[in-house]
Amino acid sequence: MWKILAFAAGVGTGTAVLADEQAGFTSVATETCLIAMVESQNPTSCIGASANLCMETTEGGWSTYGMSQCLDQELQYWDGRLNAAYKTVRTKRKASDTEMAELGSAAPSQGDALKNMQRAWIAYRDATCDYERSQWGGGTGGGPATVSCLMYMTAEQALYLEADGLVD
Amino acid sequence: MFGASWAQAEATSISEETIDICLSGLDRESDKRVCVGLAAQNCAQAGALGACLDAEIDYWDARLSAGFGMALDRAQGKDSDAESLALEPRDQAGALRAAQESWKAYRSATCAFEQTLWETGAATSPESQGCHLYLTAEQTFYLEAVALIE
């Protein structure tokens, strides 16, 4: 969980190769980073790579407004992945519930437990990012810091829900 | 008989040094999670896995409380600074407490979900213990890092 720290340090890894490729936002840097991951590495280290490249290649990308825009675009990217992964897991878990019910099992519902988890995660995400915003008082850094926090947390949850173990 | 019960008693404690050595060997880019669960694994070579996982969970629970305490101290310091400088009130301490409460609910709901995926469906299964262990360690790393921000 390196939400606030990664933001403070400016997340500079894995972006230089693609720096001159294209101005504005593209998710390529994040995807390239994820593909290059090996077992011992943490895929969460790829979060923010595209937003960072966007800041480097966009005119005014390092302004408060520019950072917020770039971070928000990567947030939207991860949000799409999160929603897709959630739907896949939900379909799988509900099918499993149906199967268990047909077998007469009294096992607790996986679909309900999934929904409870996701609700609890949303509350946790919001409260954590509120806390991170509070670090900035009324300062202008609060905007990008909040978007950065949302981006990291959304990405982490997307990667969690994309894990094979949840759909096997 | 005596030997067996002695081994059991020994097995339920984990080596904190194992965790410290692993963490101190990492560079800034490394994933600290690689150091989670090692102490329980070593402990389980001589004793019951469940008891070893519990022992490591206790270790991270205690470290989490300490990390939260440090982060709260820092937040309260920032809140009083803002007050004495007549800045806009931040209530970082309140926001941190709310975040920590929401994290506890998230941990419990996530591990309850994972528990439904395992055959036994028991909270005492190694998989369920592992969920608690990893999530607690991750939040500990987060709070320890937050506490160190200037």
GROMACS .gro file of C-alpha atoms in nm:
model
  318
    1MET     CA    1   0.000   0.000   0.000
    2TRP     CA    2   0.215   0.282  -0.121
    3LYS     CA    3  -0.055   0.529  -0.207
    4ILE     CA    4   0.067   0.846  -0.047
    5LEU     CA    5   0.437   0.763  -0.060
    6ALA     CA    6   0.442   0.685  -0.426
    7PHE     CA    7   0.264   1.009  -0.495
    8ALA     CA    8   0.509   1.207  -0.282
    9ALA     CA    9   0.804   1.048  -0.461
   10GLY     CA   10   0.655   1.111  -0.804
   11VAL     CA   11   0.663   0.746  -0.913
   12GLY     CA   12   0.939   0.750  -1.168
   13THR     CA   13   0.986   0.386  -1.261
   14GLY     CA   14   0.942   0.219  -1.595
   15THR     CA   15   0.832   0.519  -1.795
   16ALA     CA   16   1.146   0.650  -1.965
   17VAL     CA   17   1.141   0.402  -2.253
   18LEU     CA   18   0.812   0.528  -2.381
   19ALA     CA   19   0.868   0.893  -2.300
   20ASP     CA   20   0.884   1.021  -2.656
   21GLU     CA   21   0.617   0.797  -2.798
   22GLN     CA   22   0.302   0.996  -2.749
   23ALA     CA   23   0.177   1.305  -2.569
   24GLY     CA   24  -0.124   1.277  -2.339
   25PHE     CA   25  -0.259   0.969  -2.168
   26THR     CA   26  -0.226   0.610  -2.280
   27SER     CA   27  -0.233   0.302  -2.058
   28VAL     CA   28   0.054   0.140  -2.252
   29ALA     CA   29   0.322   0.214  -1.991
   30THR     CA   30   0.122   0.043  -1.714
   31GLU     CA   31   0.042  -0.255  -1.935
   32THR     CA   32   0.403  -0.291  -2.054
   33CYS     CA   33   0.519  -0.281  -1.693
   34LEU     CA   34   0.267  -0.548  -1.590
   35ILE     CA   35   0.367  -0.779  -1.876
   36ALA     CA   36   0.734  -0.754  -1.777
   37MET     CA   37   0.664  -0.858  -1.415
   38VAL     CA   38   0.818  -1.179  -1.289
   39GLU     CA   39   0.696  -1.389  -0.997
   40SER     CA   40   0.904  -1.220  -0.729
   41GLN     CA   41   0.800  -0.869  -0.833
   42ASN     CA   42   0.499  -0.679  -0.714
   43PRO     CA   43   0.257  -0.578  -0.993
   44THR     CA   44   0.140  -0.288  -0.779
   45SER     CA   45   0.474  -0.123  -0.865
   46CYS     CA   46   0.330  -0.067  -1.215
   47ILE     CA   47   0.046   0.149  -1.084
   48GLY     CA   48   0.090   0.511  -1.186
   49ALA     CA   49   0.335   0.444  -1.471
   50SER     CA   50   0.091   0.575  -1.733
   51ALA     CA   51  -0.016   0.876  -1.528
   52ASN     CA   52   0.348   0.962  -1.474
   53LEU     CA   53   0.431   0.936  -1.843
   54CYS     CA   54   0.127   1.151  -1.917
   55MET     CA   55   0.262   1.421  -1.681
   56GLU     CA   56   0.602   1.406  -1.851
   57THR     CA   57   0.469   1.427  -2.204
   58THR     CA   58   0.183   1.674  -2.159
   59GLU     CA   59   0.231   2.050  -2.170
   60GLY     CA   60   0.171   2.165  -1.811
   61GLY     CA   61   0.156   1.802  -1.700
   62TRP     CA   62   0.324   1.880  -1.369
   63SER     CA   63   0.084   2.158  -1.275
   64THR     CA   64  -0.175   2.073  -1.014
   65TYR     CA   65  -0.437   2.061  -1.286
   66GLY     CA   66  -0.217   1.857  -1.521
   67MET     CA   67  -0.134   1.601  -1.252
   68SER     CA   68  -0.499   1.563  -1.156
   69GLN     CA   69  -0.596   1.511  -1.520
   70CYS     CA   70  -0.330   1.247  -1.583
   71LEU     CA   71  -0.397   1.066  -1.255
   72ASP     CA   72  -0.770   1.073  -1.319
   73GLN     CA   73  -0.724   0.910  -1.658
   74GLU     CA   74  -0.529   0.624  -1.507
   75LEU     CA   75  -0.792   0.602  -1.232
   76GLN     CA   76  -1.059   0.562  -1.502
   77TYR     CA   77  -0.847   0.294  -1.668
   78TRP     CA   78  -0.823   0.094  -1.342
   79ASP     CA   79  -1.185   0.155  -1.260
   80GLY     CA   80  -1.279  -0.010  -1.590
   81ARG     CA   81  -1.057  -0.307  -1.507
   82LEU     CA   82  -1.200  -0.329  -1.156
   83ASN     CA   83  -1.559  -0.334  -1.280
   84ALA     CA   84  -1.480  -0.597  -1.542
   85ALA     CA   85  -1.297  -0.816  -1.288
   86TYR     CA   86  -1.575  -0.777  -1.033
   87LYS     CA   87  -1.836  -0.889  -1.287
   88THR     CA   88  -1.629  -1.193  -1.384
   89VAL     CA   89  -1.581  -1.298  -1.022
   90ARG     CA   90  -1.948  -1.234  -0.942
   91THR     CA   91  -2.065  -1.452  -1.233
   92LYS     CA   92  -1.832  -1.732  -1.126
   93ARG     CA   93  -1.923  -1.714  -0.757
   94LYS     CA   94  -2.296  -1.701  -0.825
   95ALA     CA   95  -2.267  -2.007  -1.049
   96SER     CA   96  -2.086  -2.180  -0.766
   97ASP     CA   97  -2.365  -2.084  -0.522
   98THR     CA   98  -2.625  -2.232  -0.758
   99GLU     CA   99  -2.424  -2.551  -0.789
  100MET     CA  100  -2.391  -2.583  -0.412
  101ALA     CA  101  -2.761  -2.516  -0.359
  102GLU     CA  102  -2.847  -2.792  -0.609
  103LEU     CA  103  -2.630  -3.028  -0.409
  104GLY     CA  104  -2.830  -2.935  -0.100
  105SER     CA  105  -2.532  -2.765   0.062
  106ALA     CA  106  -2.583  -2.510   0.339
  107ALA     CA  107  -2.251  -2.341   0.259
  108PRO     CA  108  -2.257  -1.962   0.300
  109SER     CA  109  -2.318  -1.769  -0.023
  110GLN     CA  110  -2.000  -1.673  -0.206
  111GLY     CA  111  -2.191  -1.413  -0.408
  112ASP     CA  112  -2.318  -1.239  -0.093
  113ALA     CA  113  -1.975  -1.252   0.069
  114LEU     CA  114  -1.826  -1.098  -0.247
  115LYS     CA  115  -2.079  -0.815  -0.241
  116ASN     CA  116  -2.011  -0.749   0.129
  117MET     CA  117  -1.640  -0.741   0.061
  118GLN     CA  118  -1.674  -0.493  -0.224
  119ARG     CA  119  -1.899  -0.264  -0.016
  120ALA     CA  120  -1.651  -0.273   0.271
  121TRP     CA  121  -1.370  -0.201   0.026
  122ILE     CA  122  -1.550   0.107  -0.111
  123ALA     CA  123  -1.592   0.247   0.243
  124TYR     CA  124  -1.227   0.169   0.319
  125ARG     CA  125  -1.111   0.336  -0.005
  126ASP     CA  126  -1.313   0.650   0.064
  127ALA     CA  127  -1.206   0.681   0.429
  128THR     CA  128  -0.840   0.619   0.346
  129CYS     CA  129  -0.836   0.876   0.066
  130ASP     CA  130  -1.018   1.127   0.293
  131TYR     CA  131  -0.739   1.075   0.542
  132GLU     CA  132  -0.476   1.130   0.275
  133ARG     CA  133  -0.653   1.447   0.163
  134SER     CA  134  -0.649   1.568   0.524
  135GLN     CA  135  -0.267   1.567   0.506
  136TRP     CA  136  -0.286   1.860   0.272
  137GLY     CA  137  -0.526   2.079   0.468
  138GLY     CA  138  -0.676   2.321   0.219
  139GLY     CA  139  -0.357   2.313   0.007
  140THR     CA  140  -0.373   2.264  -0.369
  141GLY     CA  141  -0.187   1.934  -0.339
  142GLY     CA  142  -0.502   1.782  -0.188
  143GLY     CA  143  -0.665   1.742  -0.529
  144PRO     CA  144  -0.399   1.532  -0.703
  145ALA     CA  145  -0.318   1.353  -0.374
  146THR     CA  146  -0.678   1.235  -0.349
  147VAL     CA  147  -0.693   1.123  -0.712
  148SER     CA  148  -0.358   0.948  -0.670
  149CYS     CA  149  -0.489   0.765  -0.362
  150LEU     CA  150  -0.805   0.658  -0.546
  151MET     CA  151  -0.597   0.543  -0.842
  152TYR     CA  152  -0.363   0.328  -0.626
  153MET     CA  153  -0.641   0.174  -0.423
  154THR     CA  154  -0.862   0.103  -0.724
  155ALA     CA  155  -0.570  -0.056  -0.906
  156GLU     CA  156  -0.481  -0.273  -0.606
  157GLN     CA  157  -0.836  -0.398  -0.576
  158ALA     CA  158  -0.856  -0.460  -0.953
  159LEU     CA  159  -0.537  -0.668  -0.939
  160TYR     CA  160  -0.675  -0.856  -0.639
  161LEU     CA  161  -1.002  -0.937  -0.815
  162GLU     CA  162  -0.814  -1.040  -1.130
  163ALA     CA  163  -0.632  -1.313  -0.934
  164ASP     CA  164  -0.691  -1.660  -1.075
  165GLY     CA  165  -0.782  -1.804  -0.737
  166LEU     CA  166  -1.104  -1.604  -0.726
  167VAL     CA  167  -1.245  -1.749  -1.049
  168ASP     CA  168  -1.108  -2.104  -1.040
  169MET     CA  169   0.594  -3.758   2.569
  170PHE     CA  170   0.789  -3.491   2.749
  171GLY     CA  171   0.990  -3.423   2.433
  172ALA     CA  172   0.676  -3.386   2.222
  173SER     CA  173   0.506  -3.136   2.452
  174TRP     CA  174   0.828  -2.937   2.481
  175ALA     CA  175   0.850  -2.920   2.101
  176GLN     CA  176   0.489  -2.802   2.082
  177ALA     CA  177   0.549  -2.523   2.330
  178GLU     CA  178   0.860  -2.413   2.141
  179ALA     CA  179   0.683  -2.431   1.806
  180THR     CA  180   0.416  -2.178   1.892
  181SER     CA  181   0.661  -1.891   1.908
  182ILE     CA  182   0.798  -1.737   1.592
  183SER     CA  183   1.135  -1.575   1.537
  184GLU     CA  184   1.085  -1.200   1.511
  185GLU     CA  185   1.445  -1.181   1.399
  186THR     CA  186   1.351  -1.370   1.080
  187ILE     CA  187   1.110  -1.088   0.991
  188ASP     CA  188   1.354  -0.811   1.085
  189ILE     CA  189   1.640  -0.963   0.885
  190CYS     CA  190   1.418  -1.013   0.580
  191LEU     CA  191   1.282  -0.657   0.590
  192SER     CA  192   1.621  -0.498   0.647
  193GLY     CA  193   1.757  -0.683   0.342
  194LEU     CA  194   1.505  -0.524   0.106
  195ASP     CA  195   1.569  -0.216  -0.104
  196ARG     CA  196   1.307   0.059  -0.143
  197GLU     CA  197   1.161  -0.091  -0.460
  198SER     CA  198   1.103  -0.434  -0.312
  199ASP     CA  199   0.770  -0.575  -0.211
  200LYS     CA  200   0.770  -0.606   0.167
  201ARG     CA  201   0.509  -0.880   0.148
  202VAL     CA  202   0.785  -1.130   0.060
  203CYS     CA  203   0.884  -1.109   0.428
  204VAL     CA  204   0.537  -1.198   0.555
  205GLY     CA  205   0.469  -1.561   0.649
  206LEU     CA  206   0.837  -1.670   0.652
  207ALA     CA  207   0.854  -1.679   1.030
  208ALA     CA  208   0.538  -1.892   1.046
  209GLN     CA  209   0.677  -2.128   0.783
  210ASN     CA  210   1.002  -2.174   0.975
  211CYS     CA  211   0.809  -2.228   1.296
  212ALA     CA  212   0.588  -2.489   1.125
  213GLN     CA  213   0.890  -2.710   1.052
  214ALA     CA  214   0.883  -2.804   1.419
  215GLY     CA  215   0.522  -2.748   1.513
  216ALA     CA  216   0.163  -2.708   1.404
  217LEU     CA  217   0.106  -2.469   1.114
  218GLY     CA  218  -0.212  -2.325   1.266
  219ALA     CA  219  -0.042  -2.231   1.591
  220CYS     CA  220   0.256  -2.086   1.402
  221LEU     CA  221   0.030  -1.872   1.183
  222ASP     CA  222  -0.152  -1.753   1.494
  223ALA     CA  223   0.180  -1.658   1.650
  224GLU     CA  224   0.278  -1.453   1.345
  225ILE     CA  225  -0.069  -1.295   1.330
  226ASP     CA  226  -0.020  -1.187   1.694
  227TYR     CA  227   0.314  -1.035   1.600
  228TRP     CA  228   0.161  -0.829   1.314
  229ASP     CA  229  -0.143  -0.732   1.521
  230ALA     CA  230   0.088  -0.588   1.786
  231ARG     CA  231   0.303  -0.417   1.524
  232LEU     CA  232  -0.012  -0.278   1.359
  233SER     CA  233  -0.123  -0.123   1.689
  234ALA     CA  234   0.218   0.032   1.736
  235GLY     CA  235   0.217   0.165   1.378
  236PHE     CA  236  -0.130   0.308   1.424
  237GLY     CA  237  -0.015   0.474   1.748
  238MET     CA  238   0.277   0.640   1.567
  239ALA     CA  239   0.057   0.758   1.280
  240LEU     CA  240  -0.198   0.892   1.529
  241ASP     CA  241   0.071   1.081   1.722
  242ARG     CA  242   0.182   1.241   1.400
  243ALA     CA  243  -0.176   1.329   1.299
  244GLN     CA  244  -0.248   1.482   1.639
  245GLY     CA  245   0.074   1.684   1.612
  246LYS     CA  246  -0.033   1.817   1.273
  247ASP     CA  247  -0.378   1.900   1.410
  248SER     CA  248  -0.233   2.103   1.698
  249ASP     CA  249   0.011   2.277   1.463
  250ALA     CA  250  -0.281   2.383   1.246
  251GLU     CA  251  -0.468   2.505   1.551
  252SER     CA  252  -0.180   2.707   1.692
  253LEU     CA  253  -0.107   2.860   1.351
  254ALA     CA  254  -0.479   2.937   1.308
  255LEU     CA  255  -0.488   2.735   0.984
  256GLU     CA  256  -0.793   2.563   0.848
  257PRO     CA  257  -0.871   2.270   1.082
  258ARG     CA  258  -0.776   1.935   0.931
  259ASP     CA  259  -0.884   1.676   1.184
  260GLN     CA  260  -0.624   1.435   1.056
  261ALA     CA  261  -0.656   1.232   1.374
  262GLY     CA  262  -1.030   1.185   1.321
  263ALA     CA  263  -0.975   1.098   0.955
  264LEU     CA  264  -0.706   0.845   1.049
  265ARG     CA  265  -0.930   0.680   1.309
  266ALA     CA  266  -1.215   0.655   1.056
  267ALA     CA  267  -0.978   0.510   0.795
  268GLN     CA  268  -0.850   0.249   1.040
  269GLU     CA  269  -1.204   0.146   1.139
  270SER     CA  270  -1.301   0.111   0.773
  271TRP     CA  271  -0.989  -0.095   0.713
  272LYS     CA  272  -1.086  -0.336   0.993
  273ALA     CA  273  -1.429  -0.386   0.835
  274TYR     CA  274  -1.261  -0.436   0.496
  275ARG     CA  275  -1.020  -0.696   0.638
  276SER     CA  276  -1.298  -0.885   0.803
  277ALA     CA  277  -1.525  -0.879   0.494
  278THR     CA  278  -1.239  -0.976   0.261
  279CYS     CA  279  -1.128  -1.269   0.475
  280ALA     CA  280  -1.492  -1.377   0.520
  281PHE     CA  281  -1.525  -1.381   0.139
  282GLU     CA  282  -1.204  -1.579   0.094
  283GLN     CA  283  -1.321  -1.822   0.359
  284THR     CA  284  -1.626  -1.911   0.147
  285LEU     CA  285  -1.389  -2.023  -0.132
  286TRP     CA  286  -1.225  -2.297   0.073
  287GLU     CA  287  -1.359  -2.645   0.126
  288THR     CA  288  -1.364  -2.630   0.503
  289GLY     CA  289  -1.511  -2.282   0.523
  290ALA     CA  290  -1.349  -2.251   0.864
  291ALA     CA  291  -1.197  -1.932   1.003
  292THR     CA  292  -0.921  -2.148   1.146
  293SER     CA  293  -0.809  -2.284   0.808
  294PRO     CA  294  -0.454  -2.186   0.709
  295GLU     CA  295  -0.596  -1.997   0.409
  296SER     CA  296  -0.818  -1.781   0.629
  297GLN     CA  297  -0.532  -1.723   0.870
  298GLY     CA  298  -0.313  -1.627   0.573
  299CYS     CA  299  -0.567  -1.366   0.463
  300HIS     CA  300  -0.564  -1.206   0.807
  301LEU     CA  301  -0.185  -1.226   0.821
  302TYR     CA  302  -0.116  -1.061   0.485
  303LEU     CA  303  -0.378  -0.788   0.511
  304THR     CA  304  -0.261  -0.698   0.862
  305ALA     CA  305   0.102  -0.684   0.753
  306GLU     CA  306   0.015  -0.463   0.453
  307GLN     CA  307  -0.175  -0.215   0.667
  308THR     CA  308   0.115  -0.216   0.913
  309PHE     CA  309   0.359  -0.123   0.635
  310TYR     CA  310   0.124   0.152   0.525
  311LEU     CA  311   0.083   0.303   0.873
  312GLU     CA  312   0.454   0.277   0.950
  313ALA     CA  313   0.530   0.462   0.627
  314VAL     CA  314   0.264   0.726   0.690
  315ALA     CA  315   0.403   0.787   1.039
  316LEU     CA  316   0.743   0.872   0.887
  317ILE     CA  317   0.623   1.140   0.643
  318GLU     CA  318   0.747   1.483   0.743
   0.00000   0.00000   0.00000
